Coordinates of C-alpha atoms and ligand atoms in Angstrom, one line a residue:
Chain D
M100 CA 37.5 41.7 2.5
G101 CA 39.1 41.2 5.4
F102 CA 41.0 37.7 5.5
F103 CA 41.0 37.3 1.5
S104 CA 43.2 40.6 0.9
Y105 CA 46.5 39.0 0.7
L106 CA 45.1 38.7 -3.0
R107 CA 45.8 42.1 -3.6
S108 CA 49.2 41.4 -2.9
T109 CA 51.1 39.2 -5.7
V110 CA 54.0 38.3 -3.0
L111 CA 51.2 36.9 -0.3
S112 CA 49.3 35.5 -2.8
K113 CA 52.2 33.6 -3.9
V114 CA 53.1 32.8 -0.1
V115 CA 49.5 31.1 -0.1
M116 CA 49.8 29.1 -2.7
A117 CA 53.4 27.9 -1.2
I118 CA 51.7 27.4 2.6
T119 CA 48.7 25.6 0.8
G120 CA 50.8 23.4 -1.5
A121 CA 53.0 22.9 1.0
I122 CA 50.9 21.0 3.2
I123 CA 48.7 19.7 0.5
V124 CA 52.0 17.8 -0.6
L125 CA 53.1 16.6 2.9
Y126 CA 49.2 14.6 2.9
V127 CA 50.2 13.5 -0.4
I128 CA 53.1 12.2 0.9
V129 CA 51.9 10.5 4.2
H130 CA 49.0 8.9 2.2
T131 CA 50.9 7.6 -0.5
A132 CA 53.5 5.5 1.7
G133 CA 49.7 4.5 3.7
N134 CA 48.5 3.0 0.5
L135 CA 51.7 1.1 -0.2
L136 CA 50.4 -0.9 3.0
I137 CA 48.2 -2.9 0.1
Y138 CA 51.2 -4.7 -0.2
L139 CA 51.3 -6.2 2.6
G140 CA 47.8 -7.4 2.6
R141 CA 44.6 -7.5 3.8
D142 CA 45.3 -7.4 6.9
T143 CA 47.2 -4.7 7.3
L144 CA 45.5 -2.4 5.0
N145 CA 42.5 -3.1 7.1
S146 CA 43.5 -2.5 10.6
Y147 CA 45.6 0.9 9.3
S148 CA 42.2 2.1 7.5
A149 CA 40.3 0.9 11.2
F150 CA 42.8 2.8 13.1
L151 CA 42.7 6.6 11.0
H152 CA 39.4 6.1 11.2
S153 CA 39.8 5.2 15.3
L154 CA 41.2 9.2 15.4
G155 CA 37.7 10.7 15.2
P156 CA 38.3 14.7 16.1
I157 CA 41.9 14.2 15.3
L158 CA 40.9 12.7 11.3
W159 CA 38.6 15.9 11.0
I160 CA 40.9 18.5 12.1
I161 CA 43.5 17.0 9.2
R162 CA 40.3 16.7 7.3
I163 CA 39.4 20.3 8.1
I164 CA 43.1 22.0 7.1
L165 CA 43.1 19.7 4.0
I166 CA 40.3 21.4 2.9
V167 CA 40.7 24.9 3.8
S168 CA 44.3 24.5 2.1
A169 CA 42.7 23.1 -0.8
I170 CA 40.5 25.7 -1.2
L171 CA 42.7 28.7 -0.6
H172 CA 44.7 27.0 -3.0
I173 CA 42.4 26.8 -5.8
I174 CA 41.0 30.5 -5.5
T175 CA 44.6 31.7 -5.2
S176 CA 45.7 29.7 -8.6
I177 CA 42.3 30.9 -10.5
K178 CA 43.2 34.8 -9.2
L179 CA 47.3 34.4 -10.4
K180 CA 46.1 33.1 -13.6
F181 CA 43.3 35.3 -14.7
E182 CA 46.0 38.4 -14.0
N183 CA 48.9 36.9 -15.5
W184 CA 46.4 36.2 -18.7
R185 CA 45.2 39.9 -18.5
S186 CA 49.3 41.0 -18.4
K187 CA 50.3 38.7 -21.6
P188 CA 47.0 39.7 -24.0
T189 CA 49.8 38.9 -27.4
K190 CA 51.1 36.3 -27.7
Y191 CA 54.1 35.7 -29.9
A192 CA 53.6 34.2 -33.3
V193 CA 57.0 32.2 -32.4
K194 CA 58.0 31.2 -29.1
N195 CA 60.9 29.7 -27.8
Y196 CA 61.2 28.3 -24.4
L197 CA 64.8 28.4 -22.7
K198 CA 63.9 27.0 -19.0
A199 CA 59.8 27.2 -18.7
K200 CA 59.1 23.4 -18.4
F201 CA 55.9 21.8 -20.4
T202 CA 55.0 21.2 -16.2
S203 CA 55.8 24.7 -14.8
R204 CA 53.5 26.3 -17.9
T205 CA 50.6 23.6 -17.4
M206 CA 50.2 24.1 -13.3
I207 CA 46.4 25.7 -14.2
W208 CA 45.6 22.8 -16.4
T209 CA 47.4 20.1 -14.1
G210 CA 46.0 21.2 -11.1
L211 CA 42.1 21.5 -12.6
M212 CA 42.6 17.7 -13.7
I213 CA 43.7 17.2 -10.1
L214 CA 40.8 18.7 -8.7
A215 CA 38.2 16.7 -11.0
F216 CA 40.1 13.8 -10.2
V217 CA 39.9 14.4 -6.3
I218 CA 36.4 14.9 -6.4
Y219 CA 35.6 11.3 -8.1
H220 CA 38.1 9.6 -5.5
L221 CA 36.2 11.6 -2.9
L222 CA 32.9 10.0 -3.8
H223 CA 34.5 7.0 -4.8
F224 CA 36.8 5.9 -1.9
T225 CA 35.6 8.3 1.2
I226 CA 31.6 8.9 0.5
R227 CA 32.0 5.3 -1.3
V228 CA 28.7 6.3 -3.5
T229 CA 29.5 5.9 -7.6
N230 CA 30.4 1.7 -6.3
P231 CA 28.1 1.0 -3.6
Q232 CA 28.1 -3.0 -4.6
H233 CA 32.1 -3.0 -3.3
Y234 CA 31.8 -1.5 -0.1
Y235 CA 31.7 -5.0 2.8
P236 CA 32.4 -5.2 6.2
E237 CA 35.8 -7.3 6.5
F238 CA 34.8 -11.3 7.6
Y239 CA 37.3 -12.2 9.2
Q240 CA 37.8 -15.9 10.0
P241 CA 39.8 -16.6 13.3
H242 CA 42.2 -20.0 12.8
N243 CA 40.5 -22.6 14.7
A244 CA 36.8 -21.4 15.0
V245 CA 33.8 -22.5 13.8
S246 CA 31.8 -19.7 12.4
S247 CA 32.9 -17.1 11.0
V248 CA 32.6 -13.9 13.1
I249 CA 32.2 -10.1 11.4
L250 CA 33.9 -7.0 12.8
E251 CA 33.4 -3.7 13.0
R252 CA 35.6 -2.9 10.5
F253 CA 35.5 -2.1 6.7
D254 CA 37.3 -4.0 4.1
V255 CA 38.8 -1.8 2.6
Y256 CA 41.4 -4.0 0.4
R257 CA 38.3 -5.6 -0.9
M258 CA 37.1 -2.2 -2.0
V259 CA 40.5 -1.4 -3.5
V260 CA 40.7 -4.2 -5.3
L261 CA 36.8 -4.5 -6.8
G262 CA 38.1 -1.1 -7.7
F263 CA 40.6 -1.3 -9.5
Q264 CA 39.4 -4.8 -11.1
N265 CA 37.9 -2.6 -13.5
P266 CA 40.4 -1.3 -16.6
L267 CA 38.3 1.9 -16.7
I268 CA 38.5 3.2 -13.1
S269 CA 42.0 2.1 -13.2
I270 CA 42.8 4.2 -15.8
V271 CA 41.4 7.4 -14.5
Y272 CA 43.1 6.6 -11.5
I273 CA 46.6 6.1 -13.8
I274 CA 45.8 9.5 -15.1
G275 CA 44.9 11.4 -12.0
V276 CA 48.0 10.0 -10.2
I277 CA 50.2 10.9 -13.3
T278 CA 48.8 14.5 -13.7
V279 CA 49.7 14.6 -10.0
G280 CA 53.1 13.9 -10.6
F281 CA 53.6 16.7 -13.2
H282 CA 51.7 19.1 -11.1
L283 CA 54.2 18.1 -8.0
D284 CA 57.4 18.1 -10.4
H285 CA 57.3 21.5 -10.7
A286 CA 55.2 22.6 -7.0
I287 CA 57.8 20.8 -4.9
Q288 CA 61.1 23.2 -6.1
S289 CA 58.7 26.0 -6.7
M290 CA 57.3 26.9 -3.1
F291 CA 60.8 26.5 -1.7
Q292 CA 61.4 30.1 -3.9
T293 CA 58.4 31.4 -3.3
L294 CA 59.4 31.3 0.3
G295 CA 62.6 32.8 0.2
Y296 CA 64.7 29.8 0.3
N297 CA 67.3 29.5 -3.0
Q298 CA 70.9 30.0 -2.6
K299 CA 73.4 28.3 -5.0
H300 CA 74.8 25.4 -2.4
Y301 CA 71.6 23.6 -2.5
F302 CA 68.9 25.3 -4.8
P303 CA 70.4 22.5 -7.7
T304 CA 69.4 19.5 -5.6
I305 CA 66.2 20.3 -4.3
Q306 CA 65.2 21.3 -7.9
K307 CA 66.6 17.4 -8.4
C308 CA 64.8 16.4 -5.4
S309 CA 61.1 17.9 -6.9
T310 CA 61.4 15.9 -9.9
G311 CA 62.5 12.6 -7.9
I312 CA 59.9 12.9 -5.5
A313 CA 57.4 13.7 -8.3
I314 CA 58.1 11.0 -10.2
I315 CA 58.6 8.2 -7.2
I316 CA 54.8 9.4 -6.0
A317 CA 53.7 9.0 -9.4
L318 CA 54.9 5.1 -9.9
C319 CA 54.1 4.2 -6.3
L320 CA 50.3 5.4 -6.7
V321 CA 50.4 3.8 -10.2
S322 CA 51.7 0.7 -9.3
I323 CA 48.9 -0.1 -7.2
P324 CA 45.8 0.1 -10.1
I325 CA 48.7 -2.0 -12.4
S326 CA 49.5 -4.5 -9.7
V327 CA 45.5 -5.6 -9.1
M328 CA 44.9 -5.2 -13.1
L329 CA 47.8 -7.7 -13.5
G330 CA 46.4 -10.1 -10.2
F331 CA 49.6 -9.3 -7.8
V332 CA 47.1 -7.6 -5.5
G333 CA 44.0 -9.2 -4.5
G334 CA 44.2 -12.5 -7.2
G335 CA 41.8 -14.2 -4.4
I336 CA 39.1 -11.9 -4.3
Chain K
M135 CA 74.2 35.6 -46.6
K136 CA 70.2 35.4 -47.6
L137 CA 67.8 35.9 -45.2
T138 CA 63.6 35.8 -45.1
L139 CA 62.5 38.0 -42.4
H140 CA 58.8 38.3 -41.0
I141 CA 59.0 42.1 -39.1
W142 CA 55.8 42.5 -37.2
R143 CA 54.4 46.5 -38.6
Q144 CA 52.4 48.5 -36.3
K145 CA 51.9 52.4 -37.1
N146 CA 50.9 52.9 -33.4
S147 CA 49.9 51.8 -30.5
S148 CA 45.6 52.0 -31.4
E149 CA 46.5 50.3 -34.6
K150 CA 46.4 46.5 -35.2
G151 CA 49.8 45.3 -36.2
H152 CA 51.0 42.4 -38.8
F153 CA 53.9 40.5 -39.9
E154 CA 55.7 41.2 -43.0
T155 CA 58.4 39.7 -45.2
Y156 CA 61.0 41.1 -46.3
Q157 CA 64.0 39.2 -48.4
L158 CA 67.8 40.5 -47.5
D159 CA 70.9 39.2 -49.7
N160 CA 73.1 41.1 -48.9
V161 CA 73.8 40.1 -45.0
I162 CA 77.7 39.9 -43.9
E163 CA 78.4 37.9 -41.1
D164 CA 80.3 40.9 -39.0
M165 CA 76.8 42.7 -38.8
S166 CA 75.3 43.3 -35.6
F167 CA 71.7 42.3 -35.9
L168 CA 71.1 45.8 -35.6
E169 CA 73.4 46.6 -38.5
M170 CA 71.9 44.2 -40.4
L171 CA 68.1 46.2 -39.7
D172 CA 70.1 49.1 -40.7
V173 CA 70.7 48.0 -43.7
L174 CA 67.2 47.2 -44.3
N175 CA 66.0 50.1 -43.8
E176 CA 68.3 52.3 -46.4
K177 CA 67.1 49.2 -48.4
L178 CA 63.2 50.3 -47.8
V179 CA 64.3 54.2 -48.0
L180 CA 65.5 53.8 -51.3
E181 CA 62.4 51.8 -52.4
G182 CA 60.0 54.7 -50.9
K183 CA 59.0 52.8 -48.5
E184 CA 58.5 53.5 -44.4
P185 CA 61.6 52.2 -42.8
I186 CA 60.9 49.9 -39.4
A187 CA 60.7 51.5 -36.3
F188 CA 63.6 49.9 -33.5
D189 CA 64.9 50.6 -30.4
H190 CA 68.8 51.5 -29.7
D191 CA 71.8 53.7 -28.2
C192 CA 74.4 52.5 -27.0
R193 CA 74.8 49.3 -29.5
E194 CA 77.8 47.5 -27.2
G195 CA 75.6 45.7 -24.7
I196 CA 75.5 48.5 -21.5
C197 CA 72.2 50.7 -22.1
G198 CA 69.7 48.5 -22.3
A199 CA 67.7 50.4 -25.2
C200 CA 67.8 47.6 -28.0
S201 CA 65.1 45.1 -27.2
L202 CA 63.4 42.3 -30.0
T203 CA 62.3 39.2 -29.5
I204 CA 63.9 37.0 -32.1
N205 CA 62.4 33.3 -33.0
G206 CA 61.0 33.8 -29.7
I207 CA 63.8 34.6 -27.5
P208 CA 64.7 38.1 -26.5
H209 CA 67.5 39.1 -27.8
G210 CA 68.1 36.5 -29.7
P211 CA 69.4 32.8 -29.7
E212 CA 72.8 34.0 -28.2
K213 CA 73.0 33.4 -24.1
A214 CA 73.9 36.5 -22.1
T215 CA 74.2 38.7 -25.4
T216 CA 72.0 42.1 -26.0
T217 CA 70.7 42.1 -29.3
C218 CA 72.9 45.2 -30.4
Q219 CA 75.9 42.5 -29.4
L220 CA 74.3 39.7 -31.6
H221 CA 76.4 39.4 -34.6
M222 CA 74.9 37.4 -37.9
R223 CA 77.0 34.7 -37.9
K224 CA 74.6 33.1 -35.1
F225 CA 72.5 32.5 -38.6
K226 CA 73.0 30.4 -41.4
D227 CA 72.7 31.3 -44.9
G228 CA 69.0 30.9 -46.1
D229 CA 67.5 31.0 -42.8
E230 CA 64.0 32.1 -42.0
I231 CA 63.9 35.3 -39.0
W232 CA 60.6 36.2 -36.8
I233 CA 61.1 39.4 -35.5
E234 CA 58.7 40.8 -32.7
P235 CA 58.5 43.5 -30.1
F236 CA 58.5 42.6 -26.9
R237 CA 55.0 41.5 -25.7
A238 CA 53.0 42.4 -22.4
K239 CA 50.5 44.4 -21.6
A240 CA 52.5 47.0 -19.3
F241 CA 55.2 47.6 -22.2
P242 CA 52.2 48.6 -25.2
V243 CA 53.7 49.3 -28.8
I244 CA 54.5 52.5 -29.7
K245 CA 55.4 51.8 -33.1
D246 CA 56.9 48.8 -35.4
L247 CA 59.4 47.0 -32.7
I248 CA 59.2 50.4 -30.4
V249 CA 57.8 49.4 -27.3
D250 CA 57.4 51.9 -24.3
R251 CA 58.8 50.5 -21.3
S252 CA 58.6 54.1 -19.3
A253 CA 57.0 51.6 -16.4
F254 CA 59.9 50.5 -15.3
D255 CA 61.2 54.0 -14.8
R256 CA 57.9 54.5 -12.7
I257 CA 59.0 51.4 -10.4
I258 CA 62.4 53.1 -10.3
Q259 CA 60.8 56.6 -8.9
A260 CA 58.8 54.8 -6.7
G261 CA 61.9 53.2 -4.9
G262 CA 62.8 56.3 -4.0
F263 CA 66.3 57.9 -2.6
I264 CA 69.0 56.4 -0.8
S265 CA 70.1 58.2 2.7
V266 CA 74.0 58.6 1.1
N267 CA 75.3 62.5 1.8
T268 CA 76.1 64.1 -1.3
G269 CA 79.2 66.6 -1.7
Q270 CA 83.0 65.3 -2.0
A271 CA 83.6 61.7 -2.5
P272 CA 83.5 59.8 1.2
E273 CA 86.5 58.2 2.7
A274 CA 86.5 54.8 1.0
N275 CA 86.8 52.8 4.1
S276 CA 84.4 54.9 6.7
I277 CA 81.2 52.2 5.4
L278 CA 82.9 48.7 5.1
V279 CA 80.9 46.1 3.0
P280 CA 82.0 42.7 2.8
K281 CA 83.2 41.3 -0.3
Q282 CA 80.3 38.5 -0.8
N283 CA 77.9 41.3 -0.3
A284 CA 79.7 43.4 -2.7
E285 CA 79.8 40.9 -5.3
K286 CA 75.8 39.9 -5.1
A287 CA 75.4 43.9 -5.1
M288 CA 77.4 44.6 -8.4
D289 CA 76.0 41.0 -10.0
A290 CA 72.3 42.6 -9.2
A291 CA 73.7 46.3 -10.6
Q292 CA 74.2 44.6 -13.7
C293 CA 70.4 45.1 -14.8
I294 CA 70.1 47.2 -17.8
G295 CA 66.8 47.6 -17.3
C296 CA 66.1 46.1 -21.1
G297 CA 63.1 44.8 -20.2
A298 CA 63.5 40.9 -21.4
C299 CA 62.6 39.4 -18.8
V300 CA 59.5 40.9 -18.6
A301 CA 58.8 40.0 -22.7
A302 CA 60.1 36.4 -21.9
C303 CA 58.1 35.6 -18.6
P304 CA 54.8 34.1 -19.9
N305 CA 52.9 36.1 -17.4
G306 CA 54.5 39.1 -18.1
S307 CA 55.8 39.4 -14.7
A308 CA 58.6 42.0 -14.0
M309 CA 59.7 40.3 -10.8
L310 CA 63.4 39.8 -12.4
F311 CA 64.1 43.4 -13.2
V312 CA 62.3 44.2 -9.8
S313 CA 64.3 42.1 -7.3
A314 CA 67.5 43.3 -9.1
K315 CA 66.7 46.8 -8.2
V316 CA 65.9 45.7 -5.0
A317 CA 68.8 43.3 -4.2
H318 CA 70.9 46.1 -5.5
F319 CA 70.8 48.3 -2.8
A320 CA 69.4 45.4 0.1
Y321 CA 73.3 44.1 0.0
L322 CA 74.7 47.8 0.7
P323 CA 75.0 49.5 3.9
Q324 CA 74.1 52.7 1.9
G325 CA 70.7 50.7 1.1
Q326 CA 69.4 50.1 4.5
P327 CA 67.5 52.6 6.4
E328 CA 64.9 52.4 3.6
R329 CA 65.0 48.9 2.9
K330 CA 61.9 47.9 3.6
L331 CA 59.9 50.9 2.4
R332 CA 61.9 50.6 -0.9
V333 CA 60.5 46.7 -1.6
L334 CA 56.9 47.4 -0.7
K335 CA 57.1 50.7 -2.7
M336 CA 58.2 49.2 -5.8
V337 CA 56.7 46.0 -5.8
E338 CA 52.8 48.3 -5.4
Q339 CA 54.4 50.1 -8.4
M340 CA 55.0 47.1 -10.3
Q341 CA 51.3 45.4 -9.3
K342 CA 49.8 48.9 -10.3
E343 CA 51.7 49.0 -13.8
G344 CA 50.1 45.6 -14.9
F345 CA 53.1 43.5 -14.8
G346 CA 51.7 39.9 -13.9
N347 CA 52.6 37.6 -11.2
C348 CA 55.6 35.1 -10.6
S349 CA 55.3 31.4 -11.5
N350 CA 58.5 30.8 -10.3
M351 CA 58.9 29.1 -14.3
Y352 CA 63.0 30.5 -14.4
E353 CA 62.0 31.9 -18.3
C354 CA 63.3 35.9 -17.5
E355 CA 66.9 34.3 -16.0
A356 CA 67.6 32.3 -19.2
A357 CA 66.5 35.4 -21.4
C358 CA 68.4 37.8 -19.2
P359 CA 71.1 39.5 -21.5
K360 CA 73.0 40.6 -18.2
E361 CA 72.6 36.4 -16.3
I362 CA 70.1 38.2 -13.2
S363 CA 69.5 35.5 -11.1
V364 CA 66.3 34.6 -9.8
R365 CA 68.1 34.4 -5.9
N366 CA 67.2 38.0 -6.2
I367 CA 63.6 37.3 -6.3
A368 CA 64.0 35.1 -3.8
L369 CA 65.3 37.8 -1.4
M370 CA 62.9 40.0 -2.7
F371 CA 60.0 37.6 -1.6
R372 CA 62.0 37.2 1.6
D373 CA 62.4 40.8 2.4
Y374 CA 58.6 41.9 1.2
L375 CA 57.1 39.7 4.1
K376 CA 59.6 40.9 6.7
A377 CA 58.4 44.4 5.5
S378 CA 54.6 43.5 5.3
C379 CA 55.2 43.3 8.9
S380 CA 57.1 46.3 9.7
E381 CA 56.2 49.8 11.5
E382 CA 57.2 51.1 7.4
K383 CA 53.8 48.9 6.2
L384 CA 51.8 50.4 9.0
E385 CA 53.3 54.0 7.9
L386 CA 52.1 53.0 4.2
V387 CA 48.8 52.2 4.9
E388 CA 47.9 55.0 7.6
N389 CA 49.2 57.3 4.9
E390 CA 47.0 55.6 2.3
Ligands
HEM30 C1 47.7 17.3 -5.2 C2 46.8 17.9 -5.2 C3 47.8 19.4 -5.3 C4 48.8 19.9 -4.6 C5 49.8 18.7 -4.0 C6 49.9 21.2 -5.0 C7 50.7 21.6 -4.4 C8 51.3 22.8 -5.5 C9 52.6 23.4 -5.1 C10 53.4 23.0 -3.8 C11 52.7 24.5 -5.9 C12 53.6 25.4 -5.6 C13 53.5 26.9 -4.8 C14 54.4 28.0 -5.2 O1 54.4 28.4 -6.7 O2 55.1 28.3 -4.2 C15 51.7 24.6 -6.2 C16 51.1 25.6 -7.5 C17 50.4 25.5 -8.0 N1 48.8 25.3 -8.1 FE1 48.5 23.2 -6.7 N2 48.1 21.4 -5.4 C18 47.4 20.8 -5.9 C19 46.3 20.9 -6.3 C20 45.9 21.8 -7.2 C21 44.5 22.2 -7.9 C22 43.3 21.3 -7.6 C23 44.8 22.9 -8.8 C24 43.1 24.2 -9.3 C25 43.3 24.7 -9.6 C26 46.3 23.8 -8.7 C27 47.1 24.5 -9.1 C28 47.5 25.4 -8.7 C29 48.5 26.3 -9.8 C30 47.9 27.4 -10.9 C31 49.4 26.9 -9.5 C32 50.8 27.6 -9.7 C33 50.6 29.1 -9.2 C34 51.2 30.0 -9.6 O3 52.6 29.7 -9.3 O4 51.1 30.9 -11.1 N3 46.7 23.2 -7.9 N4 50.5 23.5 -6.5
SF4_31 S1 66.6 41.8 -15.1 FE1 67.5 41.1 -16.9 S2 65.8 40.9 -18.6 FE2 65.3 41.9 -17.0 S3 65.8 44.5 -17.1 FE3 67.1 43.3 -15.9 S4 68.8 43.3 -17.7 FE4 66.8 43.1 -18.9
FES32 S1 71.8 49.4 -27.9 FE1 72.6 50.1 -25.7 S2 72.1 48.0 -24.4 FE2 71.9 47.4 -26.9

C-alpha cells in the first residue's frame, strides 16, 4: 500500500483530514479576500487576475498542492465514513443529540456538495467551458487615446458579472458557498482538536472563531452574486 | 405516576429484536430508574412473562455496569448521572419513555438491554502493565507528582468504563474511553516507561474491535456520566503521533 497505508490508522487518517483541510481552508480564505477585489472595480480585479496568471510555475505549484490535498481529503473522508457507518449498524429509534451539531453530523454531505460545486466552478471560471460567450479580453480605453487598444489580459470582471446576471448561476453559487460555510463551521475547530491543540484556556475561543470565520467567508462570497444581481456591481456591462 | 414504556426486547444476539410497550401505574418519584424497571419486572414475573434483562451492579454510580439509552440519550437526560443514579422525579406523570440498549457494532446485544462490553476489557489488556514494584506501599514522597498533573490524571481515572461514550457517538467510536485510560497514566510519572507502547497498542486494539473513528462531534463528552473531557482525546492524538515516530513503533512493526 505504501503511502496510503496511513489509511489503516484511525489517528493518522484524521491527521491527514486535518492537514489537507487546513491547506484548503487557508486557500479558501485567500481566495475569498481576492474575490472581494471585485468591489474595487474592473481594473483592480483584472490586474489581480493578471498578476496571478503571471506567476506561471508558482501558480501551478499551488494548484498541484491543492489538488493533491483535495484528493487525499476526499479519499480519506470516504474511508472514514464507510467505517463509521459499519461501526453503528443499528440506529436508535429515538435519538437526542446533546452536543453534535447539524453541521458536524453532515460533514460528508456538505463535503460532497462542495465537491460538485467546485467541479462546476472550475468548469465555469477556470477552464471556461460552460459559458464560452462570457469570455473576452479586456478592451482598455486610455484616457486621451483616439482608438481603443486591446490589452493582453482577460476580462475577469466582465465574465463574473455576465455569469452572475444569470439568476440560475447565481443560485448555484449561493448554495455552494453557504455549504462551504456549514462545512467550515465544524471543520476549523475540528482540525485543532485532531492535531492535539485543545486546552481549556483557548479552545472555547477557537470554537467561536470557527463559526465566526465560516459565517464571514460565506457572507463575503454570497454578497458577490447578490450585488451583481441587484446591479450594485457591473451595472454598466 | 403513570408511564408508557417502549422497551427493546431481544431473545439473544442472533435474533432480531423489537420494541414492546408496557404501562406502569405505580411509579414513585423517589425510585431510581433501575428500581422502576425492577417494579416492572416483578409485575411481568407475576403475569408469568419473561422479565426484562438489564445490566446493573453497584447502583451507586461507580461501577459502570448499568447502561440503557433512555429517550435517545445514554444514561438518560440527567447530566453527569448514571442510569442507576437517575431518579424518576426527572420524569413527569404520563411520560412516554423509549429504552434501548447501547448501540454499536462492537457492543453486540446479548439479551434485551444487555450488551457485551468485553471489547473494553481487551483494550485495557492490550494496554499492558506499568512498571511499579509490588510489595509494601512506597514512601509517599519518593515520586513527586505535580498537583495539576495529579488532578488531570484523577479526572481521567474517573472513567468507569460504562461505554456511554460509544453508545452516544454517531460513529460508535471508543475514543473517549480509550483516551481516558491513556491520559490517566500519561499524566503520572509511573506511566512514563510504557507510555508510547501503551497508546499504540490500545489504539490498535480499539480498531480491531470495530469501533468507529472520531469525527470530533463531542457527543461522547456530553453523554459521559463522569464528564470525561475530549481534551483527553487531543492528548491521545498527540501521544499517538509521537509514538508513531518512536523506536517503540519500530519494535511493534518488527515483532509482527
Ligand atoms: C472548500 C473545501 C473544503 C475544505 C476547506 C474542507 C476542510 C475540512 C477540514 C478543515 C476538516 C476537519 C478535519 C478534522 O476533522 O480534523 C474537514 C473535515 C471533513 N471533510 Fe472537508 N473540506 C473541504 C471539502 C470537502 C469535500 C469536497 C469533501 C468530500 C467528500 C469533504 C469531506 C469531509 C468530511 C467527511 C470531513 C469529516 C471527517 C471526519 O472527521 O470524520 N470535505 N474538512
Ligand atoms: S469515558 Fe465516560 S462514557 Fe466513556 S466509558 Fe468512561 S465513564 Fe463511560
Ligand atoms: S450500577 Fe454501578 S454505575 Fe450504575
